[in-house]
Amino acid sequence: MTALSTHDTSPGPSAPDGQGSRVSAAWLKAMALRYSMFLVLLLVIGYFSYRSARFGTVDNLQTILIAAAPFALIALGQTLVILTGGIDLSVGSVIAASGMTAAWTAKNYPGNLLLPIVAAMLVGLAAGAVNGFLVSRLNVPPFIATLGMLTAGSGIAYVIGGGAPISGLSSDFGKIANSSFLGLKVPVIVMIVGIVVLAAIMRRTAYGLRVYAVGGNRVASEIAGVNARNVLFSVYAVSGMLAGLSGVMLASRVISGAPDLGRGYELDAIAAVVIGGASLMGGRGTVFGTVLGLLLIQTLNNGLDILTVPAYWQNVIKGVLIVAAVAVDTWSARRRVT
């Protein structure tokens, strides 16, 4: 898992010299650790494919991708935040507030598909900006700042709907998330674009390097000339904006606004980032690792649903997986040091 959880671009362990055909046990062990999450994902896919013929169908693959899309957006934002050593607990309630805003806008201004999207993203951006201001300017611990926004955002979602869901929306609102292009649903396309863009930013731009620098050592990064406060503000703002986009897609999918939309989503987003190898201490993690963690969680959810495993057992399995992922990452990091 270490290759998925670091920003190191150096080549992985090389096979020992000699006869060339023999590979040492130590090399195999190092490679297994390096690509452990990918191997686990393949094993999970193989297991569910063996247990159910329905799992391996193209339709089911599309189902997994559609379910993963809203989580992917908030997981990408969460990746940025965690790379700086922070955490964003508010994305679930930001989804709810943004989804309700989109539904309210669609109901009061029917026929305009762009306006609900812009309104939802602005609400998410505003919430993220408040989080970023509290963390970067007032030095409020990220846990406390985003916990407060979690509570406030949930209340705002109920205020927008007057304590009730917003229904009776035009079917046009559903086109935002239920339309297809080149055989793919719009949320899946948005997810793919988001992954590609953020991966490029983190690997190819100075901004990506600054995010890693702030998370690795904020004091050292500031000495090197990085404006750590601006970086911190930006990652929370981006996280909120992506949560707003996720909220409008979720509301559009069911063509209604629900004040409890997105409840608990922040936990799956954090789990995806952690399972993908990111360090909660900051400075270590990749977009690719987050995508693998997300796909693993969504594949588990889908496969366990197909096998009719009770929801409470699904939570137990995901909890064990998160702890195991962190334990393996900590153990492998300790081995690298020694």
Short mmCIF file of C-alpha atoms in Angstrom, two decimals:
data_model
loop_
_atom_site.label_atom_id
_atom_site.label_comp_id
_atom_site.label_asym_id
_atom_site.label_seq_id
_atom_site.Cartn_x
_atom_site.Cartn_y
_atom_site.Cartn_z
CA MET A 1 0.00 0.00 0.00
CA THR A 2 2.94 2.27 0.38
CA ALA A 3 3.12 3.21 -3.28
CA LEU A 4 -0.48 4.36 -3.10
CA SER A 5 0.09 6.43 -0.03
CA THR A 6 3.21 8.41 -0.87
CA HIS A 7 4.19 11.14 -3.25
CA ASP A 8 7.50 9.47 -3.92
CA THR A 9 8.05 8.98 -7.64
CA SER A 10 11.19 6.92 -7.26
CA PRO A 11 11.09 3.43 -8.73
CA GLY A 12 9.90 0.62 -6.55
CA PRO A 13 11.99 -2.23 -5.23
CA SER A 14 13.93 -3.88 -8.05
CA ALA A 15 14.35 -7.58 -8.51
CA PRO A 16 17.68 -8.89 -7.29
CA ASP A 17 20.47 -9.35 -9.77
CA GLY A 18 21.93 -12.73 -10.45
CA GLN A 19 20.32 -15.32 -12.65
CA GLY A 20 17.37 -13.05 -13.32
CA SER A 21 14.76 -15.78 -13.15
CA ARG A 22 14.72 -16.07 -9.40
CA VAL A 23 12.96 -13.44 -7.32
CA SER A 24 13.65 -13.25 -3.61
CA ALA A 25 10.91 -13.58 -1.03
CA ALA A 26 11.83 -10.15 0.32
CA TRP A 27 11.25 -8.55 -3.08
CA LEU A 28 7.87 -10.25 -3.46
CA LYS A 29 6.91 -9.11 0.03
CA ALA A 30 7.90 -5.52 -0.74
CA MET A 31 5.90 -5.51 -3.97
CA ALA A 32 2.87 -7.03 -2.23
CA LEU A 33 2.98 -4.24 0.36
CA ARG A 34 3.48 -1.62 -2.31
CA TYR A 35 0.37 -2.66 -4.26
CA SER A 36 -1.62 -4.18 -1.41
CA MET A 37 -4.82 -2.16 -1.92
CA PHE A 38 -4.89 -2.97 -5.62
CA LEU A 39 -4.45 -6.66 -4.82
CA VAL A 40 -7.20 -6.52 -2.19
CA LEU A 41 -9.55 -4.87 -4.71
CA LEU A 42 -8.84 -7.62 -7.25
CA LEU A 43 -9.49 -10.30 -4.61
CA VAL A 44 -12.78 -8.68 -3.60
CA ILE A 45 -13.90 -8.45 -7.23
CA GLY A 46 -12.92 -12.07 -7.81
CA TYR A 47 -14.78 -13.26 -4.72
CA PHE A 48 -18.05 -11.49 -5.53
CA SER A 49 -17.83 -12.53 -9.19
CA TYR A 50 -17.51 -16.15 -8.04
CA ARG A 51 -20.42 -15.85 -5.59
CA SER A 52 -22.81 -14.09 -7.96
CA ALA A 53 -23.05 -14.04 -11.76
CA ARG A 54 -24.93 -10.74 -11.47
CA PHE A 55 -21.94 -8.96 -9.92
CA GLY A 56 -19.70 -9.16 -12.98
CA THR A 57 -22.21 -7.72 -15.45
CA VAL A 58 -21.78 -4.41 -17.28
CA ASP A 59 -25.00 -3.10 -15.76
CA ASN A 60 -23.71 -3.77 -12.26
CA LEU A 61 -20.41 -2.07 -13.07
CA GLN A 62 -22.36 1.02 -14.11
CA THR A 63 -24.33 0.80 -10.86
CA ILE A 64 -21.09 0.79 -8.87
CA LEU A 65 -19.70 3.77 -10.78
CA ILE A 66 -22.93 5.79 -10.43
CA ALA A 67 -23.02 5.11 -6.69
CA ALA A 68 -19.33 6.01 -6.38
CA ALA A 69 -19.59 9.36 -8.21
CA PRO A 70 -20.96 11.56 -5.37
CA PHE A 71 -18.57 9.93 -2.90
CA ALA A 72 -15.67 10.45 -5.29
CA LEU A 73 -16.14 14.20 -5.34
CA ILE A 74 -16.12 14.60 -1.57
CA ALA A 75 -13.29 12.03 -1.26
CA LEU A 76 -11.18 14.12 -3.65
CA GLY A 77 -11.79 17.21 -1.54
CA GLN A 78 -11.09 15.22 1.61
CA THR A 79 -7.80 14.08 0.09
CA LEU A 80 -6.60 17.67 -0.21
CA VAL A 81 -7.63 18.44 3.36
CA ILE A 82 -6.02 15.32 4.82
CA LEU A 83 -2.81 15.93 2.88
CA THR A 84 -2.45 19.18 4.85
CA GLY A 85 -2.92 17.31 8.12
CA GLY A 86 -6.54 18.39 8.59
CA ILE A 87 -9.94 16.77 8.34
CA ASP A 88 -13.33 17.91 7.04
CA LEU A 89 -16.26 16.49 8.99
CA SER A 90 -18.76 18.90 7.47
CA VAL A 91 -19.09 17.54 3.91
CA GLY A 92 -22.17 15.43 4.73
CA SER A 93 -24.17 18.41 5.98
CA VAL A 94 -22.79 20.62 3.20
CA ILE A 95 -24.20 18.08 0.75
CA ALA A 96 -27.58 18.39 2.47
CA ALA A 97 -27.57 22.21 2.47
CA SER A 98 -26.39 22.33 -1.15
CA GLY A 99 -28.90 19.73 -2.30
CA MET A 100 -31.74 21.62 -0.61
CA THR A 101 -30.52 24.87 -2.17
CA ALA A 102 -30.48 23.25 -5.61
CA ALA A 103 -33.99 21.84 -5.09
CA TRP A 104 -35.33 25.19 -3.84
CA THR A 105 -33.77 26.98 -6.81
CA ALA A 106 -35.15 24.44 -9.28
CA LYS A 107 -38.63 24.78 -7.79
CA ASN A 108 -38.67 28.56 -7.81
CA TYR A 109 -36.85 29.01 -11.13
CA PRO A 110 -37.97 26.07 -13.25
CA GLY A 111 -36.53 25.40 -16.67
CA ASN A 112 -33.02 26.56 -15.82
CA LEU A 113 -30.61 23.65 -15.29
CA LEU A 114 -27.52 25.77 -14.73
CA LEU A 115 -28.86 27.92 -11.90
CA PRO A 116 -29.37 25.05 -9.36
CA ILE A 117 -25.84 23.79 -10.05
CA VAL A 118 -24.28 27.22 -9.55
CA ALA A 119 -26.34 27.88 -6.42
CA ALA A 120 -25.40 24.55 -4.85
CA MET A 121 -21.69 25.00 -5.62
CA LEU A 122 -21.73 28.53 -4.20
CA VAL A 123 -23.30 27.27 -0.96
CA GLY A 124 -20.66 24.55 -0.74
CA LEU A 125 -17.89 27.04 -1.52
CA ALA A 126 -19.18 29.42 1.17
CA ALA A 127 -19.25 26.65 3.77
CA GLY A 128 -15.76 25.53 2.81
CA ALA A 129 -14.51 29.11 2.92
CA VAL A 130 -15.82 29.50 6.48
CA ASN A 131 -14.02 26.28 7.46
CA GLY A 132 -10.86 27.50 5.75
CA PHE A 133 -11.02 30.90 7.46
CA LEU A 134 -11.46 29.31 10.89
CA VAL A 135 -8.58 26.89 10.37
CA SER A 136 -6.09 29.10 8.51
CA ARG A 137 -6.73 32.52 10.03
CA LEU A 138 -8.11 31.85 13.51
CA ASN A 139 -6.13 28.63 14.07
CA VAL A 140 -9.22 26.71 15.15
CA PRO A 141 -8.44 22.97 15.10
CA PRO A 142 -9.88 21.43 11.92
CA PHE A 143 -11.84 18.86 13.90
CA ILE A 144 -13.65 21.57 15.89
CA ALA A 145 -14.16 23.97 12.98
CA THR A 146 -15.67 21.37 10.66
CA LEU A 147 -17.64 19.75 13.46
CA GLY A 148 -19.32 23.10 14.03
CA MET A 149 -20.07 23.40 10.31
CA LEU A 150 -21.44 19.84 10.37
CA THR A 151 -24.04 20.90 12.91
CA ALA A 152 -24.75 24.30 11.34
CA GLY A 153 -25.02 22.91 7.83
CA SER A 154 -27.54 20.30 8.93
CA GLY A 155 -29.64 23.02 10.54
CA ILE A 156 -29.42 25.22 7.43
CA ALA A 157 -30.67 22.33 5.29
CA TYR A 158 -33.81 22.09 7.42
CA VAL A 159 -34.25 25.87 7.41
CA ILE A 160 -34.21 25.99 3.59
CA GLY A 161 -37.03 23.45 3.39
CA GLY A 162 -38.95 24.74 6.38
CA GLY A 163 -38.22 21.50 8.21
CA ALA A 164 -39.50 19.32 5.38
CA PRO A 165 -38.20 17.86 2.11
CA ILE A 166 -38.66 19.83 -1.11
CA SER A 167 -40.68 17.82 -3.61
CA GLY A 168 -42.84 18.41 -6.66
CA LEU A 169 -39.89 19.39 -8.82
CA SER A 170 -39.94 19.39 -12.59
CA SER A 171 -38.52 16.33 -14.33
CA ASP A 172 -36.06 18.70 -15.99
CA PHE A 173 -34.18 18.91 -12.69
CA GLY A 174 -33.52 15.18 -12.93
CA LYS A 175 -31.68 15.66 -16.21
CA ILE A 176 -28.66 17.00 -14.32
CA ALA A 177 -27.76 13.58 -12.90
CA ASN A 178 -29.82 11.17 -14.96
CA SER A 179 -28.72 12.16 -18.45
CA SER A 180 -26.14 10.12 -20.36
CA PHE A 181 -23.31 10.97 -22.72
CA LEU A 182 -21.36 8.39 -24.70
CA GLY A 183 -23.05 5.69 -22.66
CA LEU A 184 -22.01 7.14 -19.31
CA LYS A 185 -24.18 8.93 -16.78
CA VAL A 186 -23.27 12.57 -16.18
CA PRO A 187 -22.15 11.97 -12.54
CA VAL A 188 -19.70 9.30 -13.75
CA ILE A 189 -18.27 11.71 -16.33
CA VAL A 190 -17.94 14.42 -13.69
CA MET A 191 -16.18 11.92 -11.40
CA ILE A 192 -13.69 10.91 -14.11
CA VAL A 193 -12.94 14.52 -15.03
CA GLY A 194 -12.48 15.43 -11.36
CA ILE A 195 -10.06 12.56 -10.77
CA VAL A 196 -7.97 13.36 -13.85
CA VAL A 197 -7.83 17.09 -13.16
CA LEU A 198 -6.95 16.77 -9.47
CA ALA A 199 -4.35 14.07 -10.15
CA ALA A 200 -2.70 16.34 -12.71
CA ILE A 201 -2.77 19.30 -10.33
CA MET A 202 -1.23 17.33 -7.48
CA ARG A 203 1.52 15.79 -9.60
CA ARG A 204 2.30 18.51 -12.12
CA THR A 205 1.75 21.91 -10.51
CA ALA A 206 3.41 24.06 -7.88
CA TYR A 207 0.13 24.16 -5.96
CA GLY A 208 0.21 20.39 -5.51
CA LEU A 209 3.75 20.57 -4.17
CA ARG A 210 2.70 23.28 -1.72
CA VAL A 211 -0.14 21.14 -0.39
CA TYR A 212 2.28 18.28 0.28
CA ALA A 213 4.81 20.67 1.80
CA VAL A 214 2.31 22.21 4.22
CA GLY A 215 1.13 18.78 5.31
CA GLY A 216 4.64 17.41 5.66
CA ASN A 217 6.03 20.28 7.72
CA ARG A 218 4.17 23.59 7.89
CA VAL A 219 7.00 25.51 9.56
CA ALA A 220 9.56 24.32 7.02
CA SER A 221 7.22 25.14 4.14
CA GLU A 222 6.72 28.68 5.42
CA ILE A 223 10.47 29.13 5.74
CA ALA A 224 10.73 28.02 2.11
CA GLY A 225 8.30 30.76 1.11
CA VAL A 226 5.00 28.88 0.96
CA ASN A 227 1.96 30.82 2.19
CA ALA A 228 0.59 28.02 4.35
CA ARG A 229 -2.50 29.98 5.38
CA ASN A 230 -3.60 30.46 1.78
CA VAL A 231 -3.01 26.78 1.04
CA LEU A 232 -5.06 25.72 4.05
CA PHE A 233 -7.87 28.11 3.14
CA SER A 234 -7.95 26.82 -0.44
CA VAL A 235 -8.19 23.10 0.38
CA TYR A 236 -11.22 23.60 2.63
CA ALA A 237 -12.86 25.88 0.06
CA VAL A 238 -12.34 23.28 -2.68
CA SER A 239 -13.63 20.52 -0.40
CA GLY A 240 -16.81 22.52 0.26
CA MET A 241 -17.33 23.33 -3.42
CA LEU A 242 -17.00 19.66 -4.41
CA ALA A 243 -19.46 18.73 -1.67
CA GLY A 244 -21.86 21.29 -3.14
CA LEU A 245 -21.54 19.69 -6.58
CA SER A 246 -22.11 16.28 -5.02
CA GLY A 247 -25.23 17.62 -3.29
CA VAL A 248 -26.89 18.86 -6.48
CA MET A 249 -26.17 15.56 -8.24
CA LEU A 250 -27.68 13.55 -5.41
CA ALA A 251 -30.77 15.78 -5.26
CA SER A 252 -31.15 15.61 -9.04
CA ARG A 253 -30.92 11.83 -9.03
CA VAL A 254 -34.08 11.53 -6.90
CA ILE A 255 -35.62 14.79 -8.21
CA SER A 256 -36.20 16.15 -4.71
CA GLY A 257 -34.43 17.79 -1.83
CA ALA A 258 -34.00 15.99 1.49
CA PRO A 259 -32.61 17.77 4.57
CA ASP A 260 -30.86 14.59 5.69
CA LEU A 261 -29.21 14.03 2.30
CA GLY A 262 -25.53 13.12 2.66
CA ARG A 263 -25.78 12.03 6.28
CA GLY A 264 -22.74 9.90 7.13
CA TYR A 265 -21.09 10.48 3.74
CA GLU A 266 -18.14 12.16 5.39
CA LEU A 267 -17.23 8.87 7.07
CA ASP A 268 -17.05 6.94 3.80
CA ALA A 269 -15.05 9.78 2.23
CA ILE A 270 -12.52 9.76 5.05
CA ALA A 271 -12.42 5.96 4.95
CA ALA A 272 -11.65 6.00 1.20
CA VAL A 273 -8.74 8.40 1.70
CA VAL A 274 -7.32 6.45 4.65
CA ILE A 275 -7.74 3.05 3.00
CA GLY A 276 -6.02 4.52 -0.04
CA GLY A 277 -2.93 5.10 2.06
CA ALA A 278 -3.08 8.77 3.03
CA SER A 279 -1.60 9.67 6.39
CA LEU A 280 -3.88 11.49 8.82
CA MET A 281 -0.77 13.36 9.94
CA GLY A 282 -0.56 14.96 6.49
CA GLY A 283 1.99 15.10 3.71
CA ARG A 284 1.44 11.59 2.36
CA GLY A 285 -1.22 10.25 0.01
CA THR A 286 -2.27 10.24 -3.63
CA VAL A 287 -5.39 10.75 -5.71
CA PHE A 288 -4.86 7.28 -7.20
CA GLY A 289 -4.83 5.77 -3.72
CA THR A 290 -8.06 7.55 -2.82
CA VAL A 291 -9.71 6.23 -6.00
CA LEU A 292 -8.68 2.68 -5.10
CA GLY A 293 -10.00 3.11 -1.57
CA LEU A 294 -13.27 4.50 -2.92
CA LEU A 295 -13.69 1.68 -5.43
CA LEU A 296 -12.96 -0.88 -2.73
CA ILE A 297 -15.64 0.55 -0.44
CA GLN A 298 -18.24 0.86 -3.20
CA THR A 299 -17.44 -2.63 -4.51
CA LEU A 300 -17.87 -4.02 -1.02
CA ASN A 301 -21.18 -2.18 -0.58
CA ASN A 302 -22.47 -3.43 -3.90
CA GLY A 303 -21.28 -7.02 -3.50
CA LEU A 304 -22.56 -7.35 0.05
CA ASP A 305 -25.94 -5.96 -1.05
CA ILE A 306 -26.13 -8.52 -3.85
CA LEU A 307 -25.33 -11.28 -1.35
CA THR A 308 -28.02 -9.76 0.95
CA VAL A 309 -25.60 -9.27 3.84
CA PRO A 310 -27.31 -7.19 6.58
CA ALA A 311 -26.33 -3.52 6.72
CA TYR A 312 -24.93 -3.80 10.25
CA TRP A 313 -22.51 -6.51 9.14
CA GLN A 314 -21.46 -4.32 6.23
CA ASN A 315 -20.51 -1.61 8.71
CA VAL A 316 -18.50 -4.11 10.74
CA ILE A 317 -16.60 -5.24 7.64
CA LYS A 318 -15.83 -1.66 6.56
CA GLY A 319 -14.68 -0.78 10.07
CA VAL A 320 -12.30 -3.72 10.18
CA LEU A 321 -10.99 -2.80 6.73
CA ILE A 322 -10.22 0.78 7.80
CA VAL A 323 -8.33 -0.33 10.91
CA ALA A 324 -6.45 -2.99 8.95
CA ALA A 325 -5.45 -0.49 6.27
CA VAL A 326 -4.08 1.98 8.82
CA ALA A 327 -2.29 -0.82 10.71
CA VAL A 328 -0.60 -2.10 7.55
CA ASP A 329 0.40 1.41 6.50
CA THR A 330 1.86 2.17 9.94
CA TRP A 331 3.73 -1.13 10.00
CA SER A 332 5.16 -0.66 6.50
CA ALA A 333 6.19 2.93 7.28
CA ARG A 334 8.00 1.71 10.39
CA ARG A 335 9.83 -0.89 8.31
CA ARG A 336 10.99 1.79 5.90
CA VAL A 337 12.41 3.83 8.76
CA THR A 338 14.24 0.88 10.28
#
